Tab-separated table of C-alpha atoms in Angstrom:
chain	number	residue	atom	x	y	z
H	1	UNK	CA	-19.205	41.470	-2.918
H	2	UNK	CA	-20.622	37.969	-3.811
H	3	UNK	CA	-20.133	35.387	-0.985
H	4	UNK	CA	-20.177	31.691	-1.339
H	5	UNK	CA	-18.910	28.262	0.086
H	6	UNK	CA	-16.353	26.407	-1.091
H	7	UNK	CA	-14.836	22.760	-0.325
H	8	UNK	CA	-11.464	22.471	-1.485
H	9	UNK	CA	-8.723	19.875	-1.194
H	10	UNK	CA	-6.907	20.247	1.941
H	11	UNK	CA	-3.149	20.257	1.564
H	12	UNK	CA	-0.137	21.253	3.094
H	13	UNK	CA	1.915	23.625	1.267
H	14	UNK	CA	4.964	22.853	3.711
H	15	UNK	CA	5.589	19.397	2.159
H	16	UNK	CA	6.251	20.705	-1.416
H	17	UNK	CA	8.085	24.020	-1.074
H	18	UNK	CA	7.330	27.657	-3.437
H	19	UNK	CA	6.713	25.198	-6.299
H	20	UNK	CA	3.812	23.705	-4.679
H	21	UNK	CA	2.129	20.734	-5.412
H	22	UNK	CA	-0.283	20.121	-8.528
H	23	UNK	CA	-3.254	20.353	-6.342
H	24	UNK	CA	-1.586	23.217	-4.405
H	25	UNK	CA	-1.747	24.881	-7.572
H	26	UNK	CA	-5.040	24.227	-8.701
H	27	UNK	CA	-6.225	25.574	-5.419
H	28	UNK	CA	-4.589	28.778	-5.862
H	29	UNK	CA	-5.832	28.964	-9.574
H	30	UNK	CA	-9.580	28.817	-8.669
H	31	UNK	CA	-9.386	31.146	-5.907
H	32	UNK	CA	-7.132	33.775	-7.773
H	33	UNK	CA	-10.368	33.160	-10.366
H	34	UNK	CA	-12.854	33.661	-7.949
H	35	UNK	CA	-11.597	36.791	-6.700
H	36	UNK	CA	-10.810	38.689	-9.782
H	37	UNK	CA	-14.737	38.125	-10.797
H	38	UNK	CA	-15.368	40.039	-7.351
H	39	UNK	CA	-16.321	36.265	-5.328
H	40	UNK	CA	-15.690	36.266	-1.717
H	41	UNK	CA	-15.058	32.856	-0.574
H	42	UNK	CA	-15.828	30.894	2.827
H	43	UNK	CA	-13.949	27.706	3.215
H	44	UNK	CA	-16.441	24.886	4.382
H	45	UNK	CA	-13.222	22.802	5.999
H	46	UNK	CA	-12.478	26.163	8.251
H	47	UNK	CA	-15.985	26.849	9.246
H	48	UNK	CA	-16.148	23.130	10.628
H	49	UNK	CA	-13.779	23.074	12.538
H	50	UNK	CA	-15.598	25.880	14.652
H	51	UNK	CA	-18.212	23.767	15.325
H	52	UNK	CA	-19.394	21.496	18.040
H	53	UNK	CA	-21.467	18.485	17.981
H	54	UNK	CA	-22.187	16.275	21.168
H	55	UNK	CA	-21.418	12.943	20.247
H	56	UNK	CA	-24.647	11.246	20.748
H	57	UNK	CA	-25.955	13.656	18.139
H	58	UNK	CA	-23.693	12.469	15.344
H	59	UNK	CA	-24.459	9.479	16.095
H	60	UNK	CA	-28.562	9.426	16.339
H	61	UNK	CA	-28.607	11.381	12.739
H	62	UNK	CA	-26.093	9.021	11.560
H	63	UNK	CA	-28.784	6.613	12.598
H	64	UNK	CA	-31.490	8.643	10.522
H	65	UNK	CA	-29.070	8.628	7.406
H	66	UNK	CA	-29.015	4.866	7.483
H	67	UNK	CA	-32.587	3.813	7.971
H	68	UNK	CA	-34.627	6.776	6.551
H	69	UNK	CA	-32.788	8.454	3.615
H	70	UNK	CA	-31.381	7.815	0.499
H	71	UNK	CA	-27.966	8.577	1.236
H	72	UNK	CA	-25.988	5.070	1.649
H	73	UNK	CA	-23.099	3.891	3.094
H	74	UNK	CA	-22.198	0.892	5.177
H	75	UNK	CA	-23.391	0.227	8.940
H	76	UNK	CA	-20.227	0.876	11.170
H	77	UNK	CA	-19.936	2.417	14.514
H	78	UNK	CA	-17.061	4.982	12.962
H	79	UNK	CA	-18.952	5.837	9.890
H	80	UNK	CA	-22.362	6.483	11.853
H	81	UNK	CA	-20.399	8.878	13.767
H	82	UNK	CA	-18.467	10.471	11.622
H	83	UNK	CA	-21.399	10.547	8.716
H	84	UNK	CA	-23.777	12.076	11.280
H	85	UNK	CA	-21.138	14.603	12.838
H	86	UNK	CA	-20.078	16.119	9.257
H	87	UNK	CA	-24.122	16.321	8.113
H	88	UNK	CA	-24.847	18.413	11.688
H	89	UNK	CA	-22.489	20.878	10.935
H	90	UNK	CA	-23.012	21.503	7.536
H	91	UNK	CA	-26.575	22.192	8.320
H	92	UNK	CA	-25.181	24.614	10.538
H	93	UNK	CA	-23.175	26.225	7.726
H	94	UNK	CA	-26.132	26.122	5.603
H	95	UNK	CA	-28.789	27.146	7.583
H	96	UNK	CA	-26.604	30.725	7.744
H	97	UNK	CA	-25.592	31.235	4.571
H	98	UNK	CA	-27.692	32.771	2.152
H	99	UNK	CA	-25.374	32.437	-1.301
H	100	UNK	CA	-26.918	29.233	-2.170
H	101	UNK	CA	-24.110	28.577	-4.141
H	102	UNK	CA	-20.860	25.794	-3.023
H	103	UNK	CA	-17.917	25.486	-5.043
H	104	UNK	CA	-16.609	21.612	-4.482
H	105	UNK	CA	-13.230	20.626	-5.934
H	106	UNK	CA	-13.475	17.071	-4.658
H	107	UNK	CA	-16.038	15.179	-6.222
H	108	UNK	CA	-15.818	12.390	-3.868
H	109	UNK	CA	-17.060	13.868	-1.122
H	110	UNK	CA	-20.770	12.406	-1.485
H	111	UNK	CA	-21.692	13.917	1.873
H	112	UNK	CA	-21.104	17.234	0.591
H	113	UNK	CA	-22.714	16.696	-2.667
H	114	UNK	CA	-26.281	15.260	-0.656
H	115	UNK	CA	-26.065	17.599	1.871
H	116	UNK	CA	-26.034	20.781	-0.768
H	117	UNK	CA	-28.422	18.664	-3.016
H	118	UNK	CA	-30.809	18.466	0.055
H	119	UNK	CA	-30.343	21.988	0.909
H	120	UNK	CA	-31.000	23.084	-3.036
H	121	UNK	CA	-27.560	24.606	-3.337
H	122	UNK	CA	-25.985	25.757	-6.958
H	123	UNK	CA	-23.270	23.269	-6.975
H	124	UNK	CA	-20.380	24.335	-9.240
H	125	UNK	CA	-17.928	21.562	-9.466
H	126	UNK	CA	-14.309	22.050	-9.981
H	127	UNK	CA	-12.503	18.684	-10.116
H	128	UNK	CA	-9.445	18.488	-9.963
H	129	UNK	CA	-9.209	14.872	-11.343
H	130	UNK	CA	-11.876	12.275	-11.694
H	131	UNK	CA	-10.211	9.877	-8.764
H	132	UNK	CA	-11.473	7.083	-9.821
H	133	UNK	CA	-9.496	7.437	-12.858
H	134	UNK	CA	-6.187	7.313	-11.056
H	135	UNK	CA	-5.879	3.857	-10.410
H	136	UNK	CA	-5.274	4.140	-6.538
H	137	UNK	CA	-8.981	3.858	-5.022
H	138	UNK	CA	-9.755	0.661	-4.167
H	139	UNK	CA	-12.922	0.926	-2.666
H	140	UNK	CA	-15.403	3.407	-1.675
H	141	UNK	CA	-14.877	4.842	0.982
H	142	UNK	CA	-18.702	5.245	2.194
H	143	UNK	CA	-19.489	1.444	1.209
H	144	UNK	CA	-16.610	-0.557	0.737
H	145	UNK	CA	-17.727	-1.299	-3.018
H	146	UNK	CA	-14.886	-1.640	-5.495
H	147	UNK	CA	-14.446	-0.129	-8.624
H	148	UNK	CA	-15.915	0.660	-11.337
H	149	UNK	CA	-18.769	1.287	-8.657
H	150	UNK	CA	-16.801	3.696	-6.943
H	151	UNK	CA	-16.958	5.717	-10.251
H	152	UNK	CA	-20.211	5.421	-10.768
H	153	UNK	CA	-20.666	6.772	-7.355
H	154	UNK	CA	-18.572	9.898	-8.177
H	155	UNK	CA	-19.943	10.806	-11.783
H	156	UNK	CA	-23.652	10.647	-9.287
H	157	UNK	CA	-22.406	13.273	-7.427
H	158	UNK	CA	-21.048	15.527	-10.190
H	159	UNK	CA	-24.963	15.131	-11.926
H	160	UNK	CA	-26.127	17.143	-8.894
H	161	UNK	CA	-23.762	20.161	-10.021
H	162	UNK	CA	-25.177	23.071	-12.165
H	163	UNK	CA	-21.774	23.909	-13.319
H	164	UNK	CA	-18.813	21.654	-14.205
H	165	UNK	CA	-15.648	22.652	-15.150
H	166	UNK	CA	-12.955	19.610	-16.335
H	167	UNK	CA	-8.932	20.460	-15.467
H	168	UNK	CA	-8.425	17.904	-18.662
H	169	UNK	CA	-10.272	17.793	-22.181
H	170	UNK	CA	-10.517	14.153	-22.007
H	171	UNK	CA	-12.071	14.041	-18.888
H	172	UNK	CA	-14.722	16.585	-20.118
H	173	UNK	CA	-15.265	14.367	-22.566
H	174	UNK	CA	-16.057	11.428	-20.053
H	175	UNK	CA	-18.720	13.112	-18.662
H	176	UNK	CA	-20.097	14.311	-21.343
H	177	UNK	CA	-20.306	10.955	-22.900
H	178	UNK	CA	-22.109	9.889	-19.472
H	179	UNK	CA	-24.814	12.856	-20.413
H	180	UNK	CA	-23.145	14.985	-17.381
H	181	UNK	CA	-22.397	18.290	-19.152
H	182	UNK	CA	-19.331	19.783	-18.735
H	183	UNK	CA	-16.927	22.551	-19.531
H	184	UNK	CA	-13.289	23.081	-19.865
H	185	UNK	CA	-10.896	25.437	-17.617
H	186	UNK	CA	-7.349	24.505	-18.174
H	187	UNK	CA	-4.559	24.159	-15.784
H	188	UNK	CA	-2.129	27.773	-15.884
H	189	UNK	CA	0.484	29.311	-12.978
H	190	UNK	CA	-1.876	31.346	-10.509
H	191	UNK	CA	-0.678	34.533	-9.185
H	192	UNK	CA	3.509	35.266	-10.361
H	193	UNK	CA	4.669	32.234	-10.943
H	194	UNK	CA	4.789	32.330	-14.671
H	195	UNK	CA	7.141	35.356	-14.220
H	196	UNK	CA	9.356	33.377	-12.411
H	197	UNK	CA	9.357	30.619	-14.499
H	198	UNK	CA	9.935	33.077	-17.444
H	199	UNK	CA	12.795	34.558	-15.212
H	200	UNK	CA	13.987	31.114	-15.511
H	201	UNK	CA	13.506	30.423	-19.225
H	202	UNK	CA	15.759	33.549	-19.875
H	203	UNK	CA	18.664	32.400	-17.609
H	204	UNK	CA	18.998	29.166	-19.689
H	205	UNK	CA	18.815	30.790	-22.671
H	206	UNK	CA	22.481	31.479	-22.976
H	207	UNK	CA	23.841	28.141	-22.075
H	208	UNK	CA	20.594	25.818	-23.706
H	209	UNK	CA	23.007	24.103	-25.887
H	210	UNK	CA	25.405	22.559	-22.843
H	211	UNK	CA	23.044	20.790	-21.127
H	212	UNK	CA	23.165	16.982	-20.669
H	213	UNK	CA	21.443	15.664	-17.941
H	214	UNK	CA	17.858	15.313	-17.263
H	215	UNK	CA	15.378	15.918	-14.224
H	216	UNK	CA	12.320	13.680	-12.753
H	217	UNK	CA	9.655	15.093	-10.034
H	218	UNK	CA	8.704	12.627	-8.353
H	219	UNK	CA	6.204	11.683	-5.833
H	220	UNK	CA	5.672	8.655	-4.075
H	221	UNK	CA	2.896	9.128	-2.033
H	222	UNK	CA	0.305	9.600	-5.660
H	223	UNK	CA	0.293	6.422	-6.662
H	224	UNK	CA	0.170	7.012	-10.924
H	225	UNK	CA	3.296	9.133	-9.872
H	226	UNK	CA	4.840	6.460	-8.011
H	227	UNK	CA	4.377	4.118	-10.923
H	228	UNK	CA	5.424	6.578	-13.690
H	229	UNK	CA	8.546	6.872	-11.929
H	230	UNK	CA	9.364	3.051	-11.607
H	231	UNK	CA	8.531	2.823	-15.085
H	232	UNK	CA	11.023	5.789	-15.988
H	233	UNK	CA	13.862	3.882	-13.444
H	234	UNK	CA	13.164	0.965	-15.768
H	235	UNK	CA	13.521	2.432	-19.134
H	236	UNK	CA	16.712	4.286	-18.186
H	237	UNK	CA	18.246	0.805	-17.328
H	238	UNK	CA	17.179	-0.805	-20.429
H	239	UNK	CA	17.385	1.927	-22.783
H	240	UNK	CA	20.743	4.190	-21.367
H	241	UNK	CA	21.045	7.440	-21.737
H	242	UNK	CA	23.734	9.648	-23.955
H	243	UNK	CA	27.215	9.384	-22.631
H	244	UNK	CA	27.834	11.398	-20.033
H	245	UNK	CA	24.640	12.438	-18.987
H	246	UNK	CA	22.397	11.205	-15.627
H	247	UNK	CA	19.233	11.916	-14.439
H	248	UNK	CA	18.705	13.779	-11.292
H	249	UNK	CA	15.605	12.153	-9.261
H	250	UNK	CA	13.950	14.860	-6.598
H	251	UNK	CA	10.811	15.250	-4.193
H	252	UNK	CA	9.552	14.678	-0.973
H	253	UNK	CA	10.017	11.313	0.019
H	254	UNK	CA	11.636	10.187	-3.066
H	255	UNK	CA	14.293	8.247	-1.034
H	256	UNK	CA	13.042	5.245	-1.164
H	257	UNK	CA	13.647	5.277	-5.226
H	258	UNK	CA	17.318	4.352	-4.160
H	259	UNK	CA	16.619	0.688	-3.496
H	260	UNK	CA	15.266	0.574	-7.215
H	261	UNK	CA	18.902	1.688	-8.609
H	262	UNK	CA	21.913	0.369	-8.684
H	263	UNK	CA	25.174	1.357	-9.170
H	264	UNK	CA	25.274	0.831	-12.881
H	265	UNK	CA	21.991	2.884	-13.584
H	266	UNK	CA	22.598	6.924	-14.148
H	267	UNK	CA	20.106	8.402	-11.715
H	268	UNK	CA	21.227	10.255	-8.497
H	269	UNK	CA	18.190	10.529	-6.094
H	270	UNK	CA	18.477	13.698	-4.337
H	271	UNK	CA	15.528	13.341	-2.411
H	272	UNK	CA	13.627	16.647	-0.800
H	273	UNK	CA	15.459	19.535	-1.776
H	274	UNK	CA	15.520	23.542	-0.864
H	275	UNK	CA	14.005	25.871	-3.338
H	276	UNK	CA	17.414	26.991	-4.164
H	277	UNK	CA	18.527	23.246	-5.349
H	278	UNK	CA	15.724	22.683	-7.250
H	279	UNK	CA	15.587	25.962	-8.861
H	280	UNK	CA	20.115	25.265	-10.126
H	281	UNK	CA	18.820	22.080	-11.173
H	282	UNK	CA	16.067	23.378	-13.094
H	283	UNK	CA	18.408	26.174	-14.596
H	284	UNK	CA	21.210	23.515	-15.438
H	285	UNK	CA	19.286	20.212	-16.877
H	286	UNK	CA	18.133	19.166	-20.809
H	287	UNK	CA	14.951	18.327	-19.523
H	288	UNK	CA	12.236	17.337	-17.442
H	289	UNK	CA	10.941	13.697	-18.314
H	290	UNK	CA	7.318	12.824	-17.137
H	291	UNK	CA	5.633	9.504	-17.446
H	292	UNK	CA	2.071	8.955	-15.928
H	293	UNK	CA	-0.058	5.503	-17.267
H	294	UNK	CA	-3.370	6.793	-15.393
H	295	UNK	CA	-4.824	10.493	-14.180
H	296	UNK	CA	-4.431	13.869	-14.887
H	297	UNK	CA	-2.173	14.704	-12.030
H	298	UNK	CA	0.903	16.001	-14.350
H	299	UNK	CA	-0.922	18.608	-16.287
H	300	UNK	CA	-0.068	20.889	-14.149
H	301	UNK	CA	3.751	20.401	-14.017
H	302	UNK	CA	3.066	20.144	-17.315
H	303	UNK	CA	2.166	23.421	-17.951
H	304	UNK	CA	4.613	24.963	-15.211
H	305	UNK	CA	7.326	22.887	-17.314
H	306	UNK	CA	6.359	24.101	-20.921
H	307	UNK	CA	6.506	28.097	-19.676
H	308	UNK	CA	10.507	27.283	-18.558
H	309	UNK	CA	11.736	24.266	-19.598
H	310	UNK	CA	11.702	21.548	-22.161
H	311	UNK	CA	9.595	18.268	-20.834
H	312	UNK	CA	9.398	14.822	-22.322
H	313	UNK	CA	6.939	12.052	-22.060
H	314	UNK	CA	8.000	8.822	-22.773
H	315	UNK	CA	4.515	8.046	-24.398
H	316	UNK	CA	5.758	9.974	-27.333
């Protein structure tokens, strides 16, 4: 069996229940990929943590970074720490592996991307969004430079990769159009979820024709989702909705989308909900409305949405 490294995003699947986040998702996706071709994969994030650097050798090749290679970022106390510290032990990592090959889903992470440069690694990049496209970095976080320099930055570390594959056709595009060849591998439900979604499609079948009220996802903490969703508050108050009808407003932390309504406006926030509540309120709605002005980030509900349920984006 192949072995090779991987860096993926690091969440926790606690926070968003058996639907999972989009990210979640895309995680599961690449490594339910990378096993069927016969890949056995070693997470960079684990093998860290089982590492241990004396401080005062973060912080002299932190030192080494700054004055004597082409890596940059700006001169802080934290950052020549925490710089050196994460370069150590990936030249630990490296020095025993003998794949030569890193998968990196967050092309961001420019210490990553120079340390595997450096060490003449295959670099196959998996983004799961360009970030800098989603309208919530404000500055780099190696520099402090503000955007569009903290794209530039990121499409510099995605030129080091041998492979590129885009979760979004547009964003293929992008790089391409920057001379940074890329591929395409679309968002789709890892493992069984599509059979359950399809279980659910087939429960609504029956009843399709009495439904009235409609569902948002939300989540507050991703800022294009946080927007989309005070943009969806706001159309419902201007526009209505059919008599009778209301929109039900769930996801972890979505609380705080109560002091946005009143008691005029036809949304009921219901917050974080069990798997069970979301799953009657997915059987029982008209359908899912989406609205995102920046990102990627809802292809994959999406796609989870098409397989089960009608979706609507106010775009259209």
């Amino acid at each position: 069996m192949i072995k090779i490294l991987r860096n993926a995003n690091k969440y926790k699947p606690a926070a968003f229940g058996k639907y999972g986040s989009g990210g979640i998702n895309r995680n599961k996706q690449i490594e339910e990929i990378l096993k069927r071709s016969g890949i056995e994969v070693v997470e960079i994030h684990e093998e860290i943590k089982k590492i241990d650097i004396p401080s005062w050798r973060s912080y002299l090749k932190g030192f080494e970074l700054f004055f004597f290679s082409d890596f940059k970022f700006r001169f802080s106390k934290k950052l020549l720490g925490s710089i050196g510290n994460t370069y150590l032990k990936l030249e630990e990592i490296f020095k025993k592996d003998t794949s030569r090959t890193i998968v990196i889903e967050e092309p961001n992470s420019s210490i990553i991307y120079y340390a595997a440069n450096k060490y003449k690694y295959n670099i196959v990049s998996l983004p799961h969004n360009i970030e800098n496209l989603l309208n919530n970095v404000e500055k780099e976080y190696y520099t402090n430079k503000k955007w569009p320099f903290t794209l530039t930055s990121e499409l510099e570390n995605l030129k080091l990769s041998k492979v590129i594959f885009c979760i979004s056709r547009e964003e293929q595009w992008l790089l391409n159009a920057n001379n940074i060849k890329a591929s395409f591998l679309p968002y789709y439900p890892p493992g069984n979820k599509d059979e359950f979604f399809l279980d659910l499609r087939r429960k609504r079948l029956d009843t399709v024709g009495t439904f009235h009220d409609f569902l948002i996802m939300g989540n507050p903490r991703n800022k294009p989702s946080h927007e989309g969703v005070l943009y969806q508050i706001e159309q419902i108050k201007q526009v209505g909705l059919p008599e009778g009808s209301i929109v039900h407003l769930m996801g972890y932390g979505t609380e705080i989308y109560s002091e946005y309504i009143d008691s005029k406006t036809p949304i009921k926030v219901h917050g974080t909900v069990s798997q069970e509540e979301l799953q009657e309120l997915l059987e029982n709605v008209k359908a899912v409305l989406i609205h995102q002005n920046s990102g990627v980030g809802a292809l994959t509900k999406i796609a989870e949405m098409i397989i089960q349920i009608e979706s609507v984006n106010w775009n259209t």
